[in-house]
């Protein structure tokens, strides 16, 4: 089909009929498909074309001509510039419908499941009760505005231009106070911000993590260098010890703050050294300046220690719901052996361990495994063992009998044929070798927790072709106002009721534990 020729900067009127992968609106002009940033499904907008391809193009919304019934007033005035909230102009209820549809469509198009199959297993998405200020972690770039003023905030979408904004509606409200203290310290002590293009300047990013249950706050400054000048001045400001700074702040706010004294909650201040020219935010070396090297938080009654480098789910309220579902899907009775692949600091492993006989966790980052071990000790959970390495290497090493002494020594039928395997991989999904080994291990159940439903669907296809049936699928909204969605799935082995265990030549009558 020949389309009318459009060009960059053409202004068109378009009605938005669908939503794209990143939350952008999709509509057609004379049959030509346009992806329109910031337009909401149901809107008719005036849009400026930004890029033309043969069969489709990209455009930016200029003006809403007729608003969608799903359009709402966004809370943040920077939402169009900032790369964080693609869906803020859409009602939260409609966002949830969009996410549910996204999972369904990926299962259909990429996973190859039929509509009937999907309808039989998919449950309604678990939304958030309060979709604001839900994030417990934020990383703010530090730099200069066009006039050369020191600023911190967020990168404008797909660029490295910093928008000055210390008051993000997704982050913890107290981040603002912390960022102000840091900027004040930097100005007072002539500390420079990093200039990415030149690779000069010192402070690159500020990482702030908050334990929502414990109230503890961790601050880590990422440096293009080893040391901050006058480090003690920073500590005094961040911990509220410097009277002058507090007086000034309280005077500026016209009132004395009560228990909102954020600075008393700061329990950990560190620097991360990152002198590389890279987009990776954190440097590997962390030096503690003051307080504890980790903060604590509690999920489902289990206490976790979190260090600056370890992965920890960013939305603790929804994470409890997500892990609750994962536990439910695992169907544990206390007799089972479980592998938890991509285990991070052992959150899911410890959840499972309370209901299983034995859990084995695998994670690529050594520091996270150190945290996981400490978390197990602190919570007095001793039926869990953790291994550092790639899931696609550690799992086959145990299954095949191990190439190194460690694996061979620990070789155990229990490990080779677990009852349940849980996976929670990063966006790229599971490695093929990992999936193959999972199939060879023949667990009765697989619980797949995913943050990208496209790779999830791809992997489910492999697992279902390898003898598993998809029984349950449920999306959980962990990231309100962004296009991302988390999903948890249960797969059950088709011959799970009569599993043949080679080494004992024994048939069992349920897919529970064979050793109990
Ligand atoms: N289950 C954890 C972490 C999930 S995030 C939780 O809920 O908190 C995914 C984790 O996989 C990260 O900790 C990441 O470091 C780890 N990872 C990434 N690639 C990996 C691989 N090939 N093998 C094992 N772990 C990996």
Short mmCIF file of C-alpha atoms and ligand atoms in Angstrom, two decimals:
data_model
loop_
_atom_site.label_atom_id
_atom_site.label_comp_id
_atom_site.label_asym_id
_atom_site.label_seq_id
_atom_site.Cartn_x
_atom_site.Cartn_y
_atom_site.Cartn_z
CA UNK A 1 0.00 0.00 0.00
CA UNK A 2 1.23 3.45 -0.88
CA UNK A 3 0.89 6.03 1.87
CA UNK A 4 0.72 9.73 1.46
CA UNK A 5 4.23 11.04 1.98
CA UNK A 6 4.77 12.65 5.32
CA UNK A 7 7.87 14.50 6.40
CA UNK A 8 9.55 15.43 9.60
CA UNK A 9 7.86 18.46 11.26
CA UNK A 10 4.55 17.93 9.45
CA UNK A 11 1.62 18.71 11.72
CA UNK A 12 -1.18 16.16 11.60
CA UNK A 13 -4.46 15.51 13.43
CA UNK A 14 -4.65 11.98 14.76
CA UNK A 15 -7.05 9.98 16.93
CA UNK A 16 -5.29 7.59 19.30
CA UNK A 17 -6.61 4.06 19.12
CA UNK A 18 -4.00 1.96 20.84
CA UNK A 19 -1.04 2.07 23.24
CA UNK A 20 2.51 1.05 22.31
CA UNK A 21 5.10 -0.90 24.22
CA UNK A 22 6.48 2.13 26.04
CA UNK A 23 3.08 3.68 26.75
CA UNK A 24 2.99 5.95 23.69
CA UNK A 25 -0.27 6.50 21.80
CA UNK A 26 -0.81 4.83 18.43
CA UNK A 27 -3.06 6.23 15.74
CA UNK A 28 -3.38 6.38 11.97
CA UNK A 29 -3.48 9.23 9.48
CA UNK A 30 -4.64 8.12 6.02
CA UNK A 31 -3.68 4.56 6.96
CA UNK A 32 -0.15 5.59 8.01
CA UNK A 33 0.63 4.46 11.59
CA UNK A 34 2.04 7.02 13.98
CA UNK A 35 3.49 6.45 17.44
CA UNK A 36 2.63 9.61 19.34
CA UNK A 37 4.50 10.33 22.55
CA UNK A 38 2.36 11.65 25.44
CA UNK A 39 -0.96 11.03 23.70
CA UNK A 40 -3.56 8.99 25.60
CA UNK A 41 -5.76 6.32 24.05
CA UNK A 42 -9.04 8.03 23.07
CA UNK A 43 -7.46 11.47 22.53
CA UNK A 44 -7.62 13.35 19.28
CA UNK A 45 -4.44 15.37 19.12
CA UNK A 46 -2.43 17.66 16.94
CA UNK A 47 0.96 16.05 16.58
CA UNK A 48 4.27 16.97 15.02
CA UNK A 49 6.03 14.21 13.11
CA UNK A 50 9.54 13.64 14.42
CA UNK A 51 10.65 10.68 12.32
CA UNK A 52 9.31 8.93 9.21
CA UNK A 53 9.87 5.32 8.28
CA UNK A 54 8.37 3.56 5.26
CA UNK A 55 5.36 2.04 6.99
CA UNK A 56 5.16 4.01 10.21
CA UNK A 57 6.43 7.14 11.90
CA UNK A 58 6.95 8.84 15.23
CA UNK A 59 5.34 12.05 16.42
CA UNK A 60 5.13 14.29 19.44
CA UNK A 61 1.86 15.59 20.80
CA UNK A 62 1.53 19.35 20.34
CA UNK A 63 -2.02 19.96 21.47
CA UNK A 64 -4.98 17.93 22.74
CA UNK A 65 -7.90 18.71 20.45
CA UNK A 66 -10.40 16.42 22.12
CA UNK A 67 -9.32 14.73 25.35
CA UNK A 68 -9.81 11.05 26.05
CA UNK A 69 -12.11 10.05 28.89
CA UNK A 70 -9.00 8.34 30.34
CA UNK A 71 -6.97 11.57 30.38
CA UNK A 72 -6.21 12.96 33.85
CA UNK A 73 -4.28 15.96 35.17
CA UNK A 74 -0.70 14.74 35.76
CA UNK A 75 0.72 15.36 39.23
CA UNK A 76 4.20 16.22 38.05
CA UNK A 77 4.78 19.17 35.79
CA UNK A 78 7.90 17.52 34.35
CA UNK A 79 6.19 14.29 33.33
CA UNK A 80 6.50 14.96 29.59
CA UNK A 81 10.21 15.75 29.71
CA UNK A 82 11.27 13.16 32.27
CA UNK A 83 11.84 9.63 31.06
CA UNK A 84 10.31 8.04 34.17
CA UNK A 85 6.51 8.34 33.89
CA UNK A 86 5.20 7.61 30.40
CA UNK A 87 1.61 7.07 31.57
CA UNK A 88 1.00 9.85 34.09
CA UNK A 89 -1.64 11.55 31.92
CA UNK A 90 -3.71 8.32 31.83
CA UNK A 91 -6.01 7.35 34.70
CA UNK A 92 -4.47 4.71 36.94
CA UNK A 93 -7.37 2.30 36.26
CA UNK A 94 -6.72 2.55 32.51
CA UNK A 95 -2.99 2.01 33.10
CA UNK A 96 -3.84 -1.31 34.75
CA UNK A 97 -6.01 -2.37 31.81
CA UNK A 98 -3.14 -1.47 29.47
CA UNK A 99 -0.69 -3.61 31.47
CA UNK A 100 -3.04 -6.57 31.62
CA UNK A 101 -3.50 -6.33 27.83
CA UNK A 102 0.24 -6.11 27.30
CA UNK A 103 0.80 -9.41 29.11
CA UNK A 104 -2.07 -11.05 27.20
CA UNK A 105 -0.80 -9.81 23.84
CA UNK A 106 2.72 -11.01 24.47
CA UNK A 107 1.47 -14.46 25.51
CA UNK A 108 -0.58 -14.53 22.33
CA UNK A 109 1.93 -13.12 19.83
CA UNK A 110 5.26 -14.23 21.24
CA UNK A 111 4.25 -17.16 23.45
CA UNK A 112 2.00 -18.74 20.84
CA UNK A 113 -0.78 -19.44 23.37
CA UNK A 114 -4.36 -19.32 22.14
CA UNK A 115 -6.88 -16.79 23.48
CA UNK A 116 -8.81 -19.65 25.10
CA UNK A 117 -5.66 -20.90 26.82
CA UNK A 118 -4.82 -17.42 28.07
CA UNK A 119 -8.35 -16.68 29.29
CA UNK A 120 -8.33 -19.93 31.21
CA UNK A 121 -5.18 -19.06 33.20
CA UNK A 122 -4.92 -15.29 33.48
CA UNK A 123 -6.12 -13.61 36.68
CA UNK A 124 -6.84 -9.89 37.12
CA UNK A 125 -3.81 -7.62 37.55
CA UNK A 126 -2.93 -6.66 41.14
CA UNK A 127 -2.93 -2.86 41.22
CA UNK A 128 -1.57 -0.45 43.81
CA UNK A 129 -3.77 1.11 46.47
CA UNK A 130 -1.65 4.26 46.43
CA UNK A 131 0.24 4.70 43.15
CA UNK A 132 2.38 7.65 44.36
CA UNK A 133 5.61 7.86 46.39
CA UNK A 134 5.99 4.11 46.17
CA UNK A 135 9.67 3.85 45.22
CA UNK A 136 12.23 3.10 47.92
CA UNK A 137 15.22 3.84 45.68
CA UNK A 138 16.18 6.78 43.49
CA UNK A 139 19.34 7.72 41.60
CA UNK A 140 19.66 11.40 40.82
CA UNK A 141 22.22 12.70 38.33
CA UNK A 142 24.09 15.81 39.50
CA UNK A 143 25.23 18.44 37.00
CA UNK A 144 24.75 22.01 35.76
CA UNK A 145 21.92 23.82 34.04
CA UNK A 146 22.51 26.02 31.00
CA UNK A 147 23.45 28.96 33.21
CA UNK A 148 26.02 26.89 35.03
CA UNK A 149 24.01 26.45 38.25
CA UNK A 150 24.53 23.28 40.20
CA UNK A 151 21.43 21.08 39.87
CA UNK A 152 20.11 17.62 40.49
CA UNK A 153 17.01 15.92 39.18
CA UNK A 154 16.28 13.57 36.32
CA UNK A 155 17.46 12.94 32.82
CA UNK A 156 15.06 14.13 30.14
CA UNK A 157 13.78 11.06 28.29
CA UNK A 158 16.42 9.41 26.06
CA UNK A 159 19.00 12.14 26.74
CA UNK A 160 21.52 13.03 29.42
CA UNK A 161 20.19 16.56 29.92
CA UNK A 162 19.31 17.00 33.56
CA UNK A 163 15.95 18.50 34.50
CA UNK A 164 16.20 20.16 37.88
CA UNK A 165 13.60 18.47 40.12
CA UNK A 166 14.14 17.21 43.64
CA UNK A 167 10.47 16.45 44.27
CA UNK A 168 9.60 13.34 42.28
CA UNK A 169 6.05 12.06 42.84
CA UNK A 170 7.17 8.44 42.71
CA UNK A 171 10.08 8.72 45.15
CA UNK A 172 10.12 9.06 48.93
CA UNK A 173 9.09 12.65 49.83
CA UNK A 174 12.14 13.07 52.10
CA UNK A 175 14.53 12.72 49.15
CA UNK A 176 14.06 16.43 48.58
CA UNK A 177 15.56 17.31 51.97
CA UNK A 178 18.50 15.02 51.38
CA UNK A 179 19.25 16.40 47.93
CA UNK A 180 19.04 19.95 49.25
CA UNK A 181 21.54 19.15 51.98
CA UNK A 182 23.92 17.69 49.39
CA UNK A 183 23.62 20.65 47.00
CA UNK A 184 24.16 23.04 49.91
CA UNK A 185 27.25 21.14 51.02
CA UNK A 186 28.60 21.13 47.45
CA UNK A 187 28.11 24.87 47.02
CA UNK A 188 29.59 25.72 50.38
CA UNK A 189 32.66 23.58 49.83
CA UNK A 190 33.14 24.26 46.11
CA UNK A 191 32.59 20.66 45.17
CA UNK A 192 32.16 20.21 41.42
CA UNK A 193 29.57 18.11 39.60
CA UNK A 194 30.57 15.67 36.88
CA UNK A 195 30.61 16.98 33.32
CA UNK A 196 29.88 13.95 31.25
CA UNK A 197 31.22 15.21 27.93
CA UNK A 198 34.58 16.22 29.33
CA UNK A 199 34.81 13.52 31.96
CA UNK A 200 35.71 16.19 34.54
CA UNK A 201 34.14 17.19 37.85
CA UNK A 202 33.47 15.06 40.88
CA UNK A 203 29.90 14.19 41.91
CA UNK A 204 28.07 12.11 39.31
CA UNK A 205 24.96 10.76 41.03
CA UNK A 206 23.24 10.54 44.38
CA UNK A 207 21.67 7.22 45.35
CA UNK A 208 19.04 7.33 48.08
CA UNK A 209 17.45 4.19 49.50
CA UNK A 210 14.77 4.12 52.18
CA UNK A 211 13.57 1.22 54.29
CA UNK A 212 9.81 1.81 54.20
CA UNK A 213 9.22 -0.36 57.26
CA UNK A 214 12.34 0.57 59.23
CA UNK A 215 12.42 4.25 58.22
CA UNK A 216 16.20 3.98 57.71
CA UNK A 217 17.78 6.03 54.93
CA UNK A 218 20.97 5.31 52.97
CA UNK A 219 22.77 7.98 50.97
CA UNK A 220 25.56 7.13 48.54
CA UNK A 221 27.34 9.73 46.36
CA UNK A 222 28.83 8.37 43.16
CA UNK A 223 32.16 10.06 42.49
CA UNK A 224 34.43 10.51 39.52
CA UNK A 225 37.29 10.28 42.01
CA UNK A 226 38.20 8.77 45.35
CA UNK A 227 37.40 11.41 47.89
CA UNK A 228 35.10 14.31 48.65
CA UNK A 229 36.61 17.49 50.03
CA UNK A 230 35.54 18.24 53.63
CA UNK A 231 33.68 14.95 53.95
CA UNK A 232 32.77 15.70 57.56
CA UNK A 233 30.83 18.79 56.45
CA UNK A 234 28.60 16.56 54.31
CA UNK A 235 28.07 14.16 57.19
CA UNK A 236 27.13 16.99 59.51
CA UNK A 237 24.51 18.23 57.08
CA UNK A 238 23.05 14.85 56.19
CA UNK A 239 22.75 13.75 59.79
CA UNK A 240 21.43 17.10 60.98
CA UNK A 241 24.34 17.51 63.38
CA UNK A 242 25.31 20.90 62.11
CA UNK A 243 23.08 23.33 63.98
CA UNK A 244 23.72 26.19 61.60
CA UNK A 245 22.44 24.23 58.63
CA UNK A 246 19.34 23.05 60.44
CA UNK A 247 18.54 26.51 61.76
CA UNK A 248 18.87 27.92 58.32
CA UNK A 249 16.64 25.30 56.84
CA UNK A 250 13.99 25.63 59.51
CA UNK A 251 14.06 29.39 59.26
CA UNK A 252 13.64 29.11 55.52
CA UNK A 253 10.63 26.89 55.98
CA UNK A 254 9.17 29.20 58.62
CA UNK A 255 8.57 26.45 61.14
CA UNK A 256 10.39 23.92 63.21
CA UNK A 257 9.95 20.45 61.83
CA UNK A 258 8.63 17.83 64.21
CA UNK A 259 9.32 14.15 63.78
CA UNK A 260 9.74 14.70 60.08
CA UNK A 261 13.35 15.18 60.98
CA UNK A 262 14.63 13.32 57.99
CA UNK A 263 18.25 13.79 58.89
CA UNK A 264 17.87 11.74 62.04
CA UNK A 265 16.81 8.79 59.88
CA UNK A 266 19.97 8.87 57.76
CA UNK A 267 21.94 5.90 59.07
CA UNK A 268 24.37 5.21 56.23
CA UNK A 269 26.50 7.61 54.16
CA UNK A 270 28.96 6.29 51.62
CA UNK A 271 30.69 7.08 48.36
CA UNK A 272 30.90 4.88 45.30
CA UNK A 273 33.94 5.33 43.10
CA UNK A 274 33.22 5.36 39.38
CA UNK A 275 35.93 7.01 37.27
CA UNK A 276 34.95 5.22 34.05
CA UNK A 277 33.34 6.97 31.09
CA UNK A 278 30.21 4.88 31.21
CA UNK A 279 26.43 4.99 31.53
CA UNK A 280 26.62 2.52 34.40
CA UNK A 281 25.72 4.59 37.44
CA UNK A 282 27.37 2.84 40.36
CA UNK A 283 31.08 2.11 40.66
CA UNK A 284 32.06 -1.21 42.18
CA UNK A 285 34.12 0.23 45.03
CA UNK A 286 32.09 1.54 47.97
CA UNK A 287 33.67 3.44 50.87
CA UNK A 288 31.64 4.05 53.99
CA UNK A 289 31.90 7.61 55.32
CA UNK A 290 29.57 7.37 58.27
CA UNK A 291 27.19 4.95 60.00
CA UNK A 292 26.29 1.44 58.86
CA UNK A 293 27.21 -0.07 55.53
CA UNK A 294 23.67 -1.43 55.04
CA UNK A 295 20.14 -0.38 55.86
CA UNK A 296 17.44 -2.75 56.99
CA UNK A 297 13.94 -3.33 55.76
CA UNK A 298 11.25 -5.90 56.41
CA UNK A 299 9.18 -7.80 53.86
CA UNK A 300 6.61 -10.36 54.97
CA UNK A 301 8.13 -10.50 58.45
CA UNK A 302 11.66 -11.18 57.15
CA UNK A 303 14.36 -8.61 57.75
CA UNK A 304 16.70 -7.73 54.88
CA UNK A 305 19.97 -5.86 54.92
CA UNK A 306 20.47 -3.78 51.77
CA UNK A 307 23.82 -2.44 50.59
CA UNK A 308 24.28 0.26 47.91
CA UNK A 309 25.08 -2.26 45.18
CA UNK A 310 22.52 -4.96 45.82
CA UNK A 311 19.30 -5.38 43.92
CA UNK A 312 16.20 -4.88 46.03
CA UNK A 313 12.68 -4.56 44.64
CA UNK A 314 11.83 -0.85 44.41
CA UNK A 315 8.18 -1.08 45.44
CA UNK A 316 8.02 -2.85 48.81
CA UNK A 317 4.22 -2.75 49.16
CA UNK A 318 3.63 -4.49 45.83
CA UNK A 319 6.61 -6.79 46.34
CA UNK A 320 4.92 -8.36 49.34
CA UNK A 321 1.92 -9.10 47.12
CA UNK A 322 4.19 -10.43 44.35
CA UNK A 323 6.15 -12.72 46.65
CA UNK A 324 2.93 -13.88 48.30
CA UNK A 325 1.70 -14.98 44.87
CA UNK A 326 5.02 -16.64 44.02
CA UNK A 327 4.83 -18.57 47.28
CA UNK A 328 1.26 -19.57 46.56
CA UNK A 329 2.23 -20.74 43.06
CA UNK A 330 5.06 -22.82 44.50
CA UNK A 331 2.49 -24.81 46.50
CA UNK A 332 4.88 -25.69 49.32
CA UNK A 333 3.95 -28.05 52.14
CA UNK A 334 7.26 -28.14 54.01
CA UNK A 335 8.72 -31.17 52.27
CA UNK A 336 9.97 -29.60 49.06
CA UNK A 337 13.36 -28.78 47.64
CA UNK A 338 13.43 -25.45 45.78
CA UNK A 339 15.93 -23.71 43.49
CA UNK A 340 15.58 -19.91 43.44
CA UNK A 341 17.45 -18.66 40.37
CA UNK A 342 18.41 -14.97 40.05
CA UNK A 343 17.87 -14.68 43.79
CA UNK A 344 19.42 -11.23 44.45
CA UNK A 345 19.77 -10.78 48.21
CA UNK A 346 17.72 -13.91 48.81
CA UNK A 347 14.31 -12.31 49.24
CA UNK A 348 12.26 -14.99 47.47
CA UNK A 349 14.58 -17.74 48.77
CA UNK A 350 13.91 -16.79 52.38
CA UNK A 351 10.17 -16.44 51.74
CA UNK A 352 10.18 -19.97 50.31
CA UNK A 353 12.49 -21.42 52.97
CA UNK A 354 9.91 -20.87 55.70
CA UNK A 355 7.59 -23.24 53.86
CA UNK A 356 10.05 -25.65 52.18
CA UNK A 357 12.49 -28.34 53.25
CA UNK A 358 15.51 -26.83 51.53
CA UNK A 359 16.13 -23.87 49.22
CA UNK A 360 19.14 -23.20 46.96
CA UNK A 361 19.66 -19.66 45.65
CA UNK A 362 21.81 -18.58 42.68
CA UNK A 363 22.88 -15.03 41.89
CA UNK A 364 25.58 -13.48 39.73
CA UNK A 365 26.60 -10.61 42.04
CA UNK A 366 28.88 -11.75 44.87
CA UNK A 367 27.91 -8.84 47.17
CA UNK A 368 24.24 -9.75 46.85
CA UNK A 369 25.05 -13.33 47.89
CA UNK A 370 26.96 -12.00 50.91
CA UNK A 371 23.82 -10.05 51.82
CA UNK A 372 21.66 -13.12 51.19
CA UNK A 373 23.76 -15.20 53.59
CA UNK A 374 23.63 -12.53 56.23
CA UNK A 375 19.87 -12.20 55.77
CA UNK A 376 19.46 -15.93 56.32
CA UNK A 377 21.56 -15.72 59.53
CA UNK A 378 19.75 -12.66 60.89
CA UNK A 379 16.39 -14.31 60.37
CA UNK A 380 17.66 -17.65 61.71
CA UNK A 381 16.69 -19.45 58.55
CA UNK A 382 19.12 -22.32 58.04
CA UNK A 383 17.55 -24.47 55.33
CA UNK A 384 18.90 -22.30 52.54
CA UNK A 385 22.20 -22.33 50.68
CA UNK A 386 23.43 -19.67 48.26
CA UNK A 387 25.77 -19.90 45.26
CA UNK A 388 27.49 -17.12 43.31
CA UNK A 389 27.46 -17.44 39.53
CA UNK A 390 25.38 -17.36 36.41
CA UNK A 391 22.20 -19.40 36.65
CA UNK A 392 23.02 -20.89 33.23
CA UNK A 393 26.36 -22.14 34.57
CA UNK A 394 25.66 -23.02 38.21
CA UNK A 395 22.52 -25.02 37.49
CA UNK A 396 24.07 -27.23 34.77
CA UNK A 397 27.17 -27.69 36.94
CA UNK A 398 25.05 -29.21 39.70
CA UNK A 399 22.83 -31.12 37.34
CA UNK A 400 25.62 -32.64 35.30
CA UNK A 401 27.64 -33.55 38.33
CA UNK A 402 29.93 -30.56 38.33
CA UNK A 403 33.21 -29.84 36.68
CA UNK A 404 34.78 -28.30 39.73
CA UNK A 405 35.28 -29.94 43.08
CA UNK A 406 32.77 -27.78 44.86
CA UNK A 407 29.90 -28.73 42.66
CA UNK A 408 30.83 -32.40 42.57
CA UNK A 409 31.08 -32.51 46.36
CA UNK A 410 27.66 -31.07 46.81
CA UNK A 411 26.14 -33.28 44.18
CA UNK A 412 22.92 -34.52 45.52
CA UNK A 413 19.81 -35.96 43.95
CA UNK A 414 17.82 -33.44 45.89
CA UNK A 415 19.56 -30.70 43.99
CA UNK A 416 19.36 -32.45 40.65
CA UNK A 417 15.64 -33.07 40.88
CA UNK A 418 14.04 -30.29 42.91
CA UNK A 419 10.30 -30.11 43.45
CA UNK A 420 10.09 -26.47 42.49
CA UNK A 421 12.27 -24.04 40.49
CA UNK A 422 11.62 -20.33 40.87
CA UNK A 423 13.17 -17.91 38.38
CA UNK A 424 13.16 -14.11 38.54
CA UNK A 425 15.52 -13.04 35.73
CA UNK A 426 16.37 -9.52 34.55
CA UNK A 427 14.58 -8.13 31.46
CA UNK A 428 16.43 -10.27 28.99
CA UNK A 429 14.86 -13.38 30.49
CA UNK A 430 16.46 -16.79 31.02
CA UNK A 431 19.42 -18.06 29.09
CA UNK A 432 18.65 -21.02 26.82
CA UNK A 433 21.05 -23.24 28.71
CA UNK A 434 19.26 -22.39 31.94
CA UNK A 435 15.88 -23.33 30.45
CA UNK A 436 17.26 -26.59 29.05
CA UNK A 437 18.67 -27.57 32.43
CA UNK A 438 15.41 -26.68 34.17
CA UNK A 439 13.57 -29.00 31.77
CA UNK A 440 16.10 -31.77 32.36
CA UNK A 441 15.70 -31.42 36.13
CA UNK A 442 11.96 -32.04 35.78
CA UNK A 443 10.67 -30.14 38.79
CA UNK A 444 6.95 -30.62 39.49
CA UNK A 445 6.39 -26.88 39.34
CA UNK A 446 8.12 -23.85 37.91
CA UNK A 447 7.31 -20.37 39.17
CA UNK A 448 8.37 -17.68 36.71
CA UNK A 449 8.54 -14.11 38.04
CA UNK A 450 9.21 -11.66 35.21
CA UNK A 451 9.71 -7.95 34.72
CA UNK A 452 9.37 -8.17 30.92
CA UNK A 453 6.38 -10.02 29.53
CA UNK A 454 7.93 -10.30 26.04
CA UNK A 455 10.89 -12.40 27.19
CA UNK A 456 8.58 -14.17 29.63
CA UNK A 457 6.34 -15.25 26.74
CA UNK A 458 9.38 -16.40 24.75
CA UNK A 459 10.62 -18.53 27.66
CA UNK A 460 7.17 -19.93 28.50
CA UNK A 461 6.97 -21.20 24.94
CA UNK A 462 10.17 -23.20 25.47
CA UNK A 463 9.04 -24.54 28.85
CA UNK A 464 5.62 -25.54 27.56
CA UNK A 465 7.16 -27.28 24.55
CA UNK A 466 9.39 -29.12 27.03
CA UNK A 467 6.58 -30.75 29.01
CA UNK A 468 5.01 -28.03 31.17
CA UNK A 469 1.54 -26.62 31.26
CA UNK A 470 0.86 -22.97 32.00
CA UNK A 471 -1.60 -22.99 34.88
CA UNK A 472 -1.66 -19.49 36.32
CA UNK A 473 -0.65 -16.03 35.15
CA UNK A 474 -1.03 -12.86 37.18
CA UNK A 475 0.36 -9.40 36.54
CA UNK A 476 1.33 -7.19 39.47
CA UNK A 477 1.79 -3.46 39.03
CA UNK A 478 5.13 -2.66 40.61
CA UNK A 479 5.80 0.47 38.58
CA UNK A 480 2.72 2.72 38.39
CA UNK A 481 2.87 5.46 35.71
CA UNK A 482 5.61 3.68 33.79
CA UNK A 483 4.94 1.19 31.01
CA UNK A 484 6.53 -1.70 32.91
CA UNK A 485 4.66 -4.62 34.36
CA UNK A 486 5.70 -7.51 36.55
CA UNK A 487 4.15 -10.95 36.03
CA UNK A 488 4.14 -14.16 38.01
CA UNK A 489 3.30 -17.51 36.39
CA UNK A 490 2.88 -21.06 37.53
CA UNK A 491 3.85 -23.97 35.29
CA UNK A 492 3.12 -27.55 36.20
CA UNK A 493 4.80 -30.59 34.72
CA UNK A 494 2.34 -32.45 32.54
CA UNK A 495 3.41 -35.85 33.86
CA UNK A 496 3.90 -34.37 37.33
CA UNK A 497 1.58 -36.88 38.92
CA UNK A 498 3.74 -39.79 37.86
CA UNK A 499 7.29 -38.61 37.84
CA UNK A 500 9.98 -41.18 37.26
CA UNK A 501 13.00 -40.76 39.45
CA UNK A 502 15.86 -42.51 37.72
CA UNK A 503 18.17 -43.10 40.61
CA UNK A 504 15.58 -44.90 42.69
CA UNK A 505 13.51 -46.19 39.80
CA UNK A 506 10.65 -45.15 41.96
CA UNK A 507 7.28 -43.80 40.96
CA UNK A 508 5.59 -41.30 43.11
CA UNK A 509 1.98 -40.37 43.30
CA UNK A 510 2.15 -36.68 43.73
CA UNK A 511 4.52 -33.99 42.69
CA UNK A 512 5.47 -33.20 46.27
CA UNK A 513 8.68 -34.33 47.88
CA UNK A 514 10.07 -37.78 47.36
CA UNK A 515 12.44 -37.78 50.28
CA UNK A 516 10.19 -37.00 53.20
N1 LIG B 1 14.70 -12.37 43.04
C1 LIG B 1 15.35 -11.17 43.47
C2 LIG B 1 16.16 -10.47 42.38
C3 LIG B 1 15.53 -10.35 41.03
S1 LIG B 1 16.34 -9.24 39.91
C4 LIG B 1 14.36 -10.23 44.10
O1 LIG B 1 13.16 -10.37 43.91
O2 LIG B 1 14.78 -9.33 44.81
C5 LIG B 1 17.33 -10.25 38.95
C6 LIG B 1 18.62 -10.65 39.60
O3 LIG B 1 19.31 -11.51 38.70
C7 LIG B 1 19.58 -9.52 39.92
O4 LIG B 1 19.96 -9.61 41.27
C8 LIG B 1 20.79 -9.79 38.99
O5 LIG B 1 22.02 -9.43 39.57
C9 LIG B 1 20.70 -11.26 38.78
N2 LIG B 1 21.29 -11.82 37.55
C10 LIG B 1 21.39 -11.24 36.33
N3 LIG B 1 21.87 -12.11 35.43
C11 LIG B 1 22.07 -13.28 36.09
C12 LIG B 1 22.54 -14.57 35.68
N4 LIG B 1 22.89 -14.82 34.42
N5 LIG B 1 22.60 -15.53 36.61
C13 LIG B 1 22.22 -15.30 37.90
N6 LIG B 1 21.78 -14.10 38.33
C14 LIG B 1 21.70 -13.10 37.44
#
